[in-house]
mmCIF file of C-alpha atoms in Angstrom:
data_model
loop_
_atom_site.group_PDB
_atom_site.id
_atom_site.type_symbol
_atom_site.label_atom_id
_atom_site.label_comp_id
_atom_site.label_asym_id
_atom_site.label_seq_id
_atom_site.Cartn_x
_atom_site.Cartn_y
_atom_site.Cartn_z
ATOM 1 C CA UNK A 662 68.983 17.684 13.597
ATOM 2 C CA UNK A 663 69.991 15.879 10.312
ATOM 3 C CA UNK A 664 73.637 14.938 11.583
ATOM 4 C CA UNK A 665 71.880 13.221 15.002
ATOM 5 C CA UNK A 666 70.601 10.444 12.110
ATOM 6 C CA UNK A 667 74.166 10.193 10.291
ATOM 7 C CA UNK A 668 72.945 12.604 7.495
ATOM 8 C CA UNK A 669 74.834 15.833 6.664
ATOM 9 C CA UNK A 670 72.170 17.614 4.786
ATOM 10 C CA UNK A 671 68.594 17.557 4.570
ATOM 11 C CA UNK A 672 68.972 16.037 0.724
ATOM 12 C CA UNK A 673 69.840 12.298 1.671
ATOM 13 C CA UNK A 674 67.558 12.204 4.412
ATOM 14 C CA UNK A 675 64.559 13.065 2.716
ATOM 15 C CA UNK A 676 65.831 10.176 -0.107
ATOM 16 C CA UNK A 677 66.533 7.585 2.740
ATOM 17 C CA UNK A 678 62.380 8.343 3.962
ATOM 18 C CA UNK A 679 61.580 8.385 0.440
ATOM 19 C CA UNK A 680 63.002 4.567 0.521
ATOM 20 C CA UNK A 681 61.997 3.593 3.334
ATOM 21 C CA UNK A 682 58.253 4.613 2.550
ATOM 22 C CA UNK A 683 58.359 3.079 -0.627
ATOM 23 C CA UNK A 684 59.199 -0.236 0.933
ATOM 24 C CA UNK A 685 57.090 0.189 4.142
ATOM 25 C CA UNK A 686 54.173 0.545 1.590
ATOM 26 C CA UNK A 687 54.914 -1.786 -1.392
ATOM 27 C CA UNK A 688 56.229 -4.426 0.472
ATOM 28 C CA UNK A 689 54.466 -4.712 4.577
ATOM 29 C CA UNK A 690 51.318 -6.590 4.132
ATOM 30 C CA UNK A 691 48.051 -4.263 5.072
ATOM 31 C CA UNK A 692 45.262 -5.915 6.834
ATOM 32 C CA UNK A 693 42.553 -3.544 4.536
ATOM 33 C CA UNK A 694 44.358 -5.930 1.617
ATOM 34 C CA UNK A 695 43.703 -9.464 3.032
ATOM 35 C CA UNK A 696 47.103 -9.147 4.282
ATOM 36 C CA UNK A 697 48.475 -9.236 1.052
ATOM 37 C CA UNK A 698 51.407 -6.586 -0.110
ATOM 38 C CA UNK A 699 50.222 -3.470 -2.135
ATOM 39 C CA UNK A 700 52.331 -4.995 -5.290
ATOM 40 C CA UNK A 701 50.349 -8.767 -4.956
ATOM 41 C CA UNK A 702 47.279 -7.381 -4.056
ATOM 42 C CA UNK A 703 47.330 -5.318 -7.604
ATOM 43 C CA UNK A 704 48.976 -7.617 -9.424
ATOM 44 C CA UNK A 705 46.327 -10.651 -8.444
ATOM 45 C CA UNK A 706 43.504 -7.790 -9.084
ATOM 46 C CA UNK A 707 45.285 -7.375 -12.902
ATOM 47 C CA UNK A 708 45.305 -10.822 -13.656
ATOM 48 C CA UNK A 709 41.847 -11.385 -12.742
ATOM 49 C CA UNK A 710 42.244 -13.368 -9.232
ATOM 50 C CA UNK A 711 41.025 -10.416 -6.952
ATOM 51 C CA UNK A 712 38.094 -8.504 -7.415
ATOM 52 C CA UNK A 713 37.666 -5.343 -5.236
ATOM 53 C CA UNK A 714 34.018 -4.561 -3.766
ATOM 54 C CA UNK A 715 33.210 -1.082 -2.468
ATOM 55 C CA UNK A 716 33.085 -1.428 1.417
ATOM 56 C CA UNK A 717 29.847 0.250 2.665
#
């Protein structure tokens, strides 16, 4: 099933989801974050612009 995707072995596939994960989640805006990225959501929270409340 590997070499239907272009990939010869199970290796570079599991690095190009690896990726694509990585991107999907550091980089798509999430609705839960104000629809802010993961990386500007905790980088306004470290610099003191966000604060996070516990959702009850």
């Amino acid at each position: 099933m590997p070499e239907r995707h272009g990939f010869s072995d199970i290796a570079p596939a599991r690095n190009a989801i690896c990726e694509w994960r990585k991107g999907y989640h550091g980089y798509r805006p999430h609705s839960t974050l104000n629809y802010l990225t993961p990386r500007k959501f905790a980088a306004s929270w470290r610099m003191g612009i966000l604060t996070v409340t516990k959702m009850t």
